Short mmCIF file of C-alpha atoms in Angstrom, two decimals:
data_model
loop_
_atom_site.label_atom_id
_atom_site.label_comp_id
_atom_site.label_asym_id
_atom_site.label_seq_id
_atom_site.Cartn_x
_atom_site.Cartn_y
_atom_site.Cartn_z
CA MET A 1 45.01 -25.40 -34.64
CA ALA A 2 47.53 -24.33 -32.15
CA PHE A 3 46.09 -22.12 -29.25
CA GLU A 4 48.39 -19.63 -30.64
CA ASP A 5 46.83 -19.46 -33.82
CA VAL A 6 43.53 -19.23 -32.50
CA LEU A 7 44.53 -16.45 -30.06
CA ALA A 8 45.93 -14.63 -33.25
CA GLY A 9 42.51 -14.99 -34.92
CA TRP A 10 40.55 -13.57 -32.48
CA LEU A 11 43.32 -10.91 -31.42
CA VAL A 12 43.21 -8.82 -34.52
CA LYS A 13 39.56 -8.67 -34.17
CA GLN A 14 39.44 -6.81 -30.83
CA ARG A 15 38.84 -3.08 -31.10
CA TRP A 16 41.71 -2.42 -28.61
CA PHE A 17 44.31 -4.14 -31.22
CA ALA A 18 46.42 -1.70 -32.02
CA GLY A 19 48.30 -3.58 -34.86
CA LYS A 20 45.13 -3.03 -37.56
CA GLY A 21 46.31 -3.16 -41.03
CA ARG A 22 49.72 -4.73 -39.99
CA THR A 23 50.60 -8.09 -40.47
CA VAL A 24 51.04 -10.64 -37.65
CA HIS A 25 54.51 -12.21 -37.94
CA ASP A 26 54.58 -13.85 -34.54
CA LEU A 27 52.49 -14.22 -31.63
CA ALA A 28 53.86 -15.56 -28.20
CA VAL A 29 52.32 -16.44 -24.58
CA VAL A 30 55.19 -14.97 -22.37
CA ALA A 31 53.54 -15.28 -19.05
CA ASP A 32 50.52 -17.44 -18.00
CA THR A 33 49.43 -16.89 -14.21
CA GLU A 34 46.40 -18.92 -12.62
CA ILE A 35 44.64 -16.44 -10.75
CA VAL A 36 41.75 -18.54 -9.70
CA PRO A 37 41.86 -22.25 -9.62
CA GLY A 38 39.03 -24.50 -10.45
CA ASP A 39 36.26 -24.71 -13.01
CA PRO A 40 35.29 -21.76 -13.21
CA GLY A 41 38.93 -20.38 -12.82
CA LEU A 42 40.45 -17.32 -14.25
CA ARG A 43 44.30 -17.09 -15.87
CA GLN A 44 45.97 -13.96 -16.82
CA LEU A 45 48.36 -14.17 -20.11
CA LEU A 46 50.67 -11.71 -21.53
CA VAL A 47 51.20 -12.11 -25.08
CA THR A 48 53.73 -10.36 -27.76
CA VAL A 49 52.60 -9.70 -30.99
CA SER A 50 55.65 -8.96 -33.80
CA HIS A 51 54.99 -6.85 -36.68
CA GLY A 52 58.41 -7.10 -38.44
CA ALA A 53 60.59 -5.02 -36.62
CA THR A 54 58.10 -3.72 -33.80
CA SER A 55 56.31 -5.83 -31.13
CA ASP A 56 53.42 -5.13 -28.68
CA CYS A 57 52.53 -6.91 -25.19
CA TYR A 58 48.81 -7.45 -24.65
CA GLN A 59 47.16 -8.43 -21.40
CA LEU A 60 44.52 -11.48 -21.97
CA PHE A 61 42.15 -12.92 -19.13
CA ILE A 62 40.83 -16.19 -19.99
CA GLY A 63 38.16 -17.64 -18.05
CA LEU A 64 34.91 -15.93 -15.53
CA ARG A 65 35.17 -14.76 -12.18
CA ALA A 66 32.60 -12.31 -10.45
CA ARG A 67 34.66 -11.16 -7.59
CA LEU A 68 38.15 -9.34 -7.12
CA PRO A 69 39.19 -10.09 -3.52
CA ALA A 70 42.77 -10.02 -4.28
CA ILE A 71 43.38 -6.08 -4.04
CA ALA A 72 41.54 -5.75 -0.78
CA ALA A 73 44.23 -8.55 0.67
CA ASP A 74 47.16 -6.95 -0.91
CA ARG A 75 47.79 -10.71 -2.51
CA THR A 76 50.49 -12.03 -4.80
CA VAL A 77 49.38 -14.63 -7.11
CA GLY A 78 52.57 -16.13 -8.91
CA ALA A 79 54.08 -13.12 -10.99
CA LEU A 80 50.92 -10.76 -10.31
CA ARG A 81 51.13 -8.43 -7.39
CA PHE A 82 47.83 -6.80 -6.27
CA CYS A 83 48.36 -3.58 -4.38
CA ARG A 84 46.03 -1.81 -1.74
CA ILE A 85 46.50 2.08 -1.57
CA PRO A 86 46.88 2.61 1.98
CA GLY A 87 43.38 3.94 3.64
CA ALA A 88 41.21 2.92 0.47
CA ASP A 89 37.76 1.80 1.55
CA LEU A 90 37.21 -1.69 0.36
CA THR A 91 34.44 -3.01 2.46
CA TRP A 92 32.27 -3.81 -0.33
CA ALA A 93 34.80 -6.41 -1.92
CA GLY A 94 33.81 -9.16 0.23
CA ALA A 95 30.24 -9.00 -0.38
CA GLY A 96 30.17 -10.78 -3.56
CA THR A 97 29.04 -7.78 -5.76
CA ASP A 98 28.45 -8.87 -8.98
CA SER A 99 30.84 -7.26 -11.92
CA LEU A 100 29.73 -5.81 -15.47
CA VAL A 101 31.91 -4.95 -18.45
CA LEU A 102 31.34 -2.16 -20.02
CA THR A 103 31.12 -1.93 -23.49
CA GLY A 104 32.24 0.83 -25.99
CA GLU A 105 35.94 1.24 -25.08
CA GLN A 106 38.61 0.88 -27.42
CA SER A 107 42.40 0.96 -25.87
CA ASN A 108 41.30 -0.97 -22.53
CA THR A 109 38.38 -3.18 -20.78
CA SER A 110 36.50 -1.66 -17.50
CA LEU A 111 34.62 -3.68 -15.37
CA VAL A 112 32.11 -2.08 -12.72
CA PHE A 113 31.36 -3.73 -9.39
CA GLY A 114 28.03 -2.73 -8.34
CA GLU A 115 27.94 0.70 -7.43
CA SER A 116 31.34 1.11 -6.03
CA ALA A 117 34.31 0.71 -8.12
CA ILE A 118 35.42 0.51 -11.77
CA PHE A 119 38.46 -2.06 -12.39
CA LYS A 120 40.09 -0.42 -15.91
CA VAL A 121 42.46 -3.68 -17.26
CA PHE A 122 44.92 -2.12 -19.98
CA ARG A 123 45.13 -4.29 -22.89
CA ARG A 124 48.66 -2.83 -24.20
CA VAL A 125 51.10 -3.14 -21.27
CA ALA A 126 54.77 -1.96 -21.00
CA PRO A 127 57.42 -1.56 -17.94
CA GLY A 128 57.70 1.75 -16.44
CA PRO A 129 55.50 3.94 -14.37
CA ASN A 130 51.70 4.14 -15.43
CA PRO A 131 50.59 7.86 -15.82
CA ASP A 132 47.14 7.14 -14.88
CA LEU A 133 47.49 5.88 -11.86
CA GLU A 134 50.79 8.33 -10.81
CA VAL A 135 48.44 11.30 -11.68
CA ALA A 136 45.31 9.97 -9.91
CA ALA A 137 46.89 8.85 -6.86
CA ALA A 138 49.12 12.35 -6.73
CA LEU A 139 45.56 14.41 -7.11
CA ALA A 140 43.96 12.08 -4.61
CA ASP A 141 46.79 13.06 -2.36
CA LEU A 142 46.23 16.79 -2.91
CA GLY A 143 42.19 16.44 -2.15
CA SER A 144 41.39 17.22 -5.47
CA THR A 145 37.22 16.91 -6.26
CA HIS A 146 37.95 16.28 -9.96
CA ILE A 147 39.22 12.82 -10.39
CA ALA A 148 37.97 9.35 -9.37
CA GLU A 149 40.57 8.44 -6.68
CA PRO A 150 42.05 5.11 -7.13
CA TYR A 151 41.77 2.22 -4.82
CA GLY A 152 44.18 0.01 -5.78
CA TRP A 153 46.07 -1.79 -9.01
CA ALA A 154 47.55 -4.91 -10.13
CA GLU A 155 51.16 -5.36 -11.58
CA THR A 156 53.96 -7.75 -12.95
CA ARG A 157 57.22 -7.21 -13.93
CA ILE A 158 58.48 -7.02 -17.77
CA ASP A 159 61.70 -6.80 -18.68
CA GLY A 160 63.03 -6.31 -14.75
CA ALA A 161 60.84 -3.28 -14.34
CA PRO A 162 57.08 -3.19 -12.56
CA ALA A 163 54.34 -3.19 -15.21
CA VAL A 164 50.69 -1.85 -14.14
CA LEU A 165 48.02 -4.05 -15.22
CA ALA A 166 44.89 -2.51 -14.13
CA ILE A 167 43.62 -0.06 -12.02
CA LEU A 168 40.72 -0.06 -9.13
CA SER A 169 39.02 3.28 -8.61
CA ARG A 170 35.84 4.83 -7.43
CA TYR A 171 32.85 4.30 -9.65
CA LEU A 172 30.91 7.51 -10.33
CA ARG A 173 27.31 6.55 -9.87
CA ALA A 174 24.89 8.58 -11.47
CA ALA A 175 27.58 10.39 -13.46
CA ALA A 176 27.19 11.59 -17.35
CA ASP A 177 29.26 11.29 -19.89
CA GLY A 178 30.75 14.89 -21.15
CA TRP A 179 30.27 13.57 -24.82
CA ALA A 180 26.97 12.35 -24.29
CA LEU A 181 25.68 15.47 -22.63
CA ALA A 182 27.14 17.53 -25.59
CA ALA A 183 25.63 15.28 -28.05
CA THR A 184 22.24 15.80 -26.36
CA SER A 185 23.00 19.46 -26.78
CA VAL A 186 23.67 19.20 -30.33
CA ARG A 187 20.90 17.31 -31.48
CA ASP A 188 17.99 19.50 -29.57
CA LEU A 189 19.60 22.37 -31.42
CA TYR A 190 19.43 20.61 -34.42
CA ALA A 191 15.70 19.65 -34.17
CA ALA A 192 14.71 23.20 -32.92
CA SER A 193 16.59 24.64 -35.58
CA GLY A 194 14.27 26.62 -37.99
CA THR A 195 11.82 27.07 -35.91
CA ALA A 196 10.67 30.68 -34.85
CA ALA A 197 11.66 29.95 -30.84
CA VAL A 198 14.99 29.15 -31.76
CA SER A 199 17.69 31.51 -33.83
CA SER A 200 20.91 30.81 -31.80
CA PRO A 201 22.60 27.86 -29.86
CA GLY A 202 21.70 30.00 -26.81
CA GLU A 203 17.92 29.80 -27.21
CA ALA A 204 18.22 25.85 -27.16
CA GLY A 205 16.49 24.06 -24.63
CA GLY A 206 19.99 21.93 -24.18
CA ASP A 207 22.13 24.81 -24.07
CA PHE A 208 25.66 23.50 -22.92
CA ALA A 209 27.42 26.69 -22.43
CA GLY A 210 27.13 27.02 -18.62
CA GLU A 211 28.44 23.17 -18.76
CA ALA A 212 31.27 24.33 -20.99
CA GLU A 213 32.19 27.03 -18.59
CA ARG A 214 32.12 24.87 -15.62
CA LEU A 215 34.30 22.52 -17.52
CA GLY A 216 36.79 25.05 -18.31
CA VAL A 217 36.85 26.18 -14.65
CA ALA A 218 37.37 22.17 -13.62
CA THR A 219 40.37 22.03 -16.21
CA ALA A 220 42.15 24.61 -14.76
CA GLN A 221 41.89 23.47 -11.19
CA VAL A 222 43.29 20.08 -12.58
CA HIS A 223 46.02 22.03 -14.08
CA ALA A 224 46.91 23.57 -10.83
CA ASP A 225 46.95 20.40 -9.05
CA LEU A 226 49.28 18.84 -11.71
CA ALA A 227 51.65 21.54 -11.47
CA GLU A 228 51.58 21.50 -7.70
CA ALA A 229 52.01 17.85 -7.88
CA PHE A 230 54.88 17.37 -10.39
CA GLY A 231 56.15 21.07 -10.61
CA ARG A 232 56.11 23.77 -13.36
CA SER A 233 59.04 24.54 -15.93
CA GLU A 234 59.05 26.68 -19.12
CA LEU A 235 59.87 25.91 -22.96
CA GLU A 236 62.56 28.40 -23.89
CA PRO A 237 62.35 29.99 -27.69
CA GLU A 238 64.62 27.16 -28.85
CA ALA A 239 62.59 24.36 -27.19
CA VAL A 240 59.42 26.20 -28.76
CA ARG A 241 61.21 26.37 -32.17
CA GLU A 242 61.95 22.47 -31.79
CA LEU A 243 57.89 21.89 -30.90
CA ALA A 244 57.49 23.61 -34.17
CA GLU A 245 59.78 21.30 -36.01
CA GLN A 246 58.15 18.26 -34.52
CA MET A 247 54.62 19.81 -35.78
CA PHE A 248 56.23 20.16 -39.26
CA ARG A 249 57.24 16.90 -39.52
CA ARG A 250 53.92 15.06 -38.20
CA LEU A 251 52.40 17.30 -40.78
CA ASP A 252 54.84 15.94 -43.42
CA MET A 253 53.87 12.31 -42.26
CA ALA A 254 50.25 12.88 -42.48
CA ILE A 255 50.42 14.48 -46.00
CA ALA A 256 52.10 11.33 -47.20
CA ALA A 257 49.45 8.69 -45.64
CA VAL A 258 46.55 11.21 -46.54
CA PRO A 259 47.18 13.36 -49.96
CA GLU A 260 44.00 15.35 -49.72
CA LEU A 261 45.74 17.20 -46.53
CA ALA A 262 48.24 18.34 -49.02
CA ARG A 263 45.98 21.31 -50.29
CA TYR A 264 46.06 22.83 -46.72
CA ALA A 265 49.81 22.42 -46.04
CA ASP A 266 50.52 26.18 -46.64
CA ARG A 267 47.65 27.31 -43.79
CA ILE A 268 48.88 24.94 -41.38
CA GLY A 269 52.30 25.71 -41.99
CA ASP A 270 51.94 29.03 -41.41
CA ALA A 271 50.78 28.62 -38.00
CA PHE A 272 53.44 26.11 -37.19
CA SER A 273 55.93 29.24 -38.48
CA ASN A 274 54.40 31.54 -36.50
CA LEU A 275 54.91 29.17 -33.55
CA ALA A 276 58.28 29.27 -33.95
CA LYS A 277 59.05 33.02 -34.11
CA LEU A 278 57.78 33.22 -30.49
CA THR A 279 60.42 35.06 -28.51
CA GLU A 280 58.82 34.75 -24.96
CA PRO A 281 59.12 31.27 -22.95
CA VAL A 282 55.95 28.96 -22.65
CA PRO A 283 54.69 27.66 -19.29
CA ALA A 284 55.08 23.99 -19.30
CA GLN A 285 53.81 20.88 -16.47
CA ARG A 286 52.33 17.65 -16.74
CA VAL A 287 49.01 17.42 -18.50
CA HIS A 288 46.28 15.22 -19.15
CA GLY A 289 47.58 14.73 -22.53
CA ASP A 290 44.49 13.14 -24.30
CA TYR A 291 42.00 15.44 -23.20
CA HIS A 292 38.22 15.10 -24.64
CA LEU A 293 34.54 15.08 -23.86
CA GLY A 294 34.86 11.55 -23.49
CA GLN A 295 37.48 11.96 -20.73
CA VAL A 296 35.18 13.85 -18.29
CA MET A 297 32.12 12.66 -16.28
CA ARG A 298 29.43 15.46 -14.98
CA THR A 299 28.62 14.27 -11.50
CA GLN A 300 26.01 15.76 -9.03
CA THR A 301 28.98 17.65 -7.58
CA GLY A 302 30.63 19.10 -10.90
CA TRP A 303 32.77 17.66 -13.45
CA VAL A 304 35.29 14.85 -13.09
CA VAL A 305 38.50 14.15 -15.51
CA LEU A 306 39.25 10.59 -15.98
CA ASP A 307 42.08 8.40 -17.72
CA PHE A 308 45.27 10.35 -17.32
CA GLU A 309 47.29 7.67 -19.21
CA GLY A 310 47.59 10.26 -21.99
CA GLU A 311 47.65 9.59 -25.77
CA PRO A 312 48.19 5.72 -25.76
CA ALA A 313 50.26 5.43 -28.96
CA SER A 314 52.80 7.79 -27.56
CA PRO A 315 55.94 6.64 -26.03
CA LEU A 316 55.80 6.59 -22.19
CA ALA A 317 58.15 9.04 -21.60
CA GLN A 318 56.37 11.82 -24.04
CA ARG A 319 53.23 10.81 -22.19
CA ARG A 320 55.05 11.96 -18.57
CA ALA A 321 56.74 14.89 -20.10
CA ARG A 322 55.66 18.41 -19.43
CA SER A 323 53.93 20.62 -21.64
CA SER A 324 51.83 23.37 -22.36
CA PRO A 325 48.40 23.29 -20.47
CA LEU A 326 46.94 24.67 -23.68
CA ARG A 327 47.70 21.46 -25.18
CA ASP A 328 44.86 19.88 -23.25
CA VAL A 329 42.47 23.25 -24.15
CA ALA A 330 43.15 22.41 -27.66
CA GLY A 331 42.14 18.72 -27.15
CA MET A 332 38.90 19.89 -25.57
CA LEU A 333 38.11 22.47 -28.35
CA ARG A 334 38.59 19.88 -31.18
CA SER A 335 36.24 17.56 -28.95
CA PHE A 336 33.40 20.43 -28.95
CA ASP A 337 34.03 20.54 -32.92
CA TYR A 338 33.50 16.77 -33.19
CA ALA A 339 30.40 16.83 -31.10
CA ALA A 340 28.93 19.40 -33.63
CA ARG A 341 30.22 18.04 -36.73
CA HIS A 342 29.68 14.15 -36.64
CA GLN A 343 25.72 14.53 -36.37
CA LEU A 344 25.73 16.01 -39.34
CA LEU A 345 27.78 13.44 -41.63
CA THR A 346 24.42 11.81 -42.22
CA HIS A 347 21.88 14.61 -41.60
CA PRO A 348 19.55 15.41 -44.56
CA GLU A 349 19.92 19.40 -43.59
CA ARG A 350 23.86 18.93 -43.26
CA VAL A 351 24.44 22.12 -45.47
CA ALA A 352 21.81 24.21 -43.90
CA LEU A 353 22.88 23.06 -40.12
CA ALA A 354 26.60 24.10 -40.85
CA PRO A 355 26.38 27.52 -39.58
CA VAL A 356 24.55 26.49 -36.82
CA ALA A 357 27.16 23.73 -36.04
CA SER A 358 29.62 26.71 -35.85
CA ASP A 359 27.94 28.51 -33.83
CA TRP A 360 27.30 26.14 -31.03
CA VAL A 361 30.81 25.20 -31.61
CA GLN A 362 32.30 28.89 -31.12
CA ARG A 363 29.79 29.69 -28.22
CA ASN A 364 30.85 26.71 -26.10
CA GLY A 365 34.48 26.72 -26.98
CA GLU A 366 34.32 30.83 -25.87
CA ALA A 367 32.78 29.50 -22.41
CA PHE A 368 35.16 26.70 -21.84
CA CYS A 369 38.30 29.31 -22.47
CA ALA A 370 36.66 32.10 -20.26
CA GLY A 371 35.94 29.59 -17.42
CA TYR A 372 39.43 28.35 -17.98
CA ALA A 373 41.02 31.79 -17.81
CA GLU A 374 38.99 32.87 -14.87
CA ALA A 375 40.03 30.17 -12.76
CA GLY A 376 43.51 30.92 -13.39
CA GLY A 377 44.41 28.94 -16.45
CA LEU A 378 46.62 30.30 -19.11
CA ASP A 379 44.76 32.66 -20.90
CA PRO A 380 43.76 31.15 -24.44
CA ALA A 381 42.80 34.66 -25.81
CA ARG A 382 46.32 35.96 -24.93
CA ASN A 383 48.17 33.14 -26.24
CA ALA A 384 46.60 33.00 -29.45
CA VAL A 385 49.40 31.86 -31.79
CA LEU A 386 50.32 28.91 -29.22
CA LEU A 387 46.79 27.61 -29.22
CA ARG A 388 46.15 27.85 -33.13
CA ALA A 389 49.37 25.77 -33.64
CA LEU A 390 48.30 23.11 -31.26
CA LEU A 391 44.48 23.24 -32.46
CA LEU A 392 45.93 22.43 -35.99
CA ASP A 393 48.79 20.00 -34.63
CA LYS A 394 45.68 18.01 -33.10
CA ALA A 395 43.79 18.27 -36.38
CA VAL A 396 46.40 16.95 -38.28
CA TYR A 397 47.00 13.89 -35.74
CA GLU A 398 42.90 13.20 -36.10
CA VAL A 399 43.41 13.16 -40.02
CA ILE A 400 45.63 10.29 -39.81
CA TYR A 401 43.54 8.60 -37.12
CA GLU A 402 40.31 9.01 -39.19
CA ALA A 403 41.97 7.78 -42.44
CA ARG A 404 43.13 4.85 -40.64
CA ASN A 405 39.78 3.93 -38.38
CA ARG A 406 36.77 5.72 -39.65
CA PRO A 407 37.36 7.26 -42.93
CA ASN A 408 33.99 8.26 -42.97
CA TRP A 409 34.80 10.86 -40.02
CA LEU A 410 38.37 12.24 -42.36
CA VAL A 411 35.71 15.09 -43.58
CA ILE A 412 35.61 16.78 -39.66
CA PRO A 413 39.11 17.43 -39.10
CA LEU A 414 39.64 18.43 -42.85
CA GLU A 415 37.17 20.74 -42.51
CA PHE A 416 38.22 22.51 -39.49
CA ILE A 417 41.46 22.96 -41.20
CA ALA A 418 39.90 24.55 -44.32
CA GLU A 419 37.75 27.05 -41.74
CA THR A 420 40.98 27.92 -39.75
#
């Protein structure tokens, strides 16, 4: 069996492979670079996978190597270029630091080097600026305390343009994942519900509202830094109407893919129509673009925001385009809803706990929005029409995603839409 055939069989089984459900028509190794010779050695491959009229490019590493000296030395290896950000402290890199591959990621693969750095390897790569590196470097230059500053990156050239392959950044020691913290709060609440001591989310031992408010403050500060680094503009009423039309088109595609969404088409359409009727300009700027509890970490000094690459499935130009900062707010509010509802999917007291879940979502959503507005963010309460449209547009996206990847979770966005 040819190497390409073996590779194709392995590739389609990976969590980060984006072509699930589509037939692989052709696979070709378009670049093969020896990074470290010998045995063990390390090779980097770029592989194109064709699905009929479309194709994707993936980055693979073949071999095993525990050290990463190339970025510290600003090395060039064949077609690969390893770049160090000026002033980055990489003294640890020559100390033989062991690496550990993290589990659980879907679109990328990350390696942690001791307690010093994390190396995020992009699986799908494309020519052009990388928003994650672009944004993190810009915010680091501004002195933002809410990002993990980058130390360097690896790149190659595709179609004559630079393409970022990986980013080396500060590792957040002793940090807690936002999703894990919220899930613990929900779990404690569900366990205590029904006892005389707990009658509301605020009385549960793992109340999350304080952290939600602080996260709202951090989000507003990150948005302010993004605006300073990349500028502000406005979406005029005509552009807002086009935004609503885009939402309608996504809704039509979602209904075609998931017919049960059709029963809510009028409810969703009303929200999009109300958005199209706005007569005042909507503030726009660079945003995170894929904002949820899994993209934030709670450190000893506060919240840190990760992964500014945006929605991986979206075109690069769209991920770098300015948008309403409330798009990120909507993403986080939907994440609160997921944190509360996903634990009910198999819970024996699901029906009884549904109101408790709704109370938790409302309490933390209100706390997040309050912190966001108080820290100078666009007040969600004063922009209810825009926020509702963005929330439902996000839920429509979730319907398609869950139907394709986690059918058992499809009920989460559908229940939200039904109740909104």
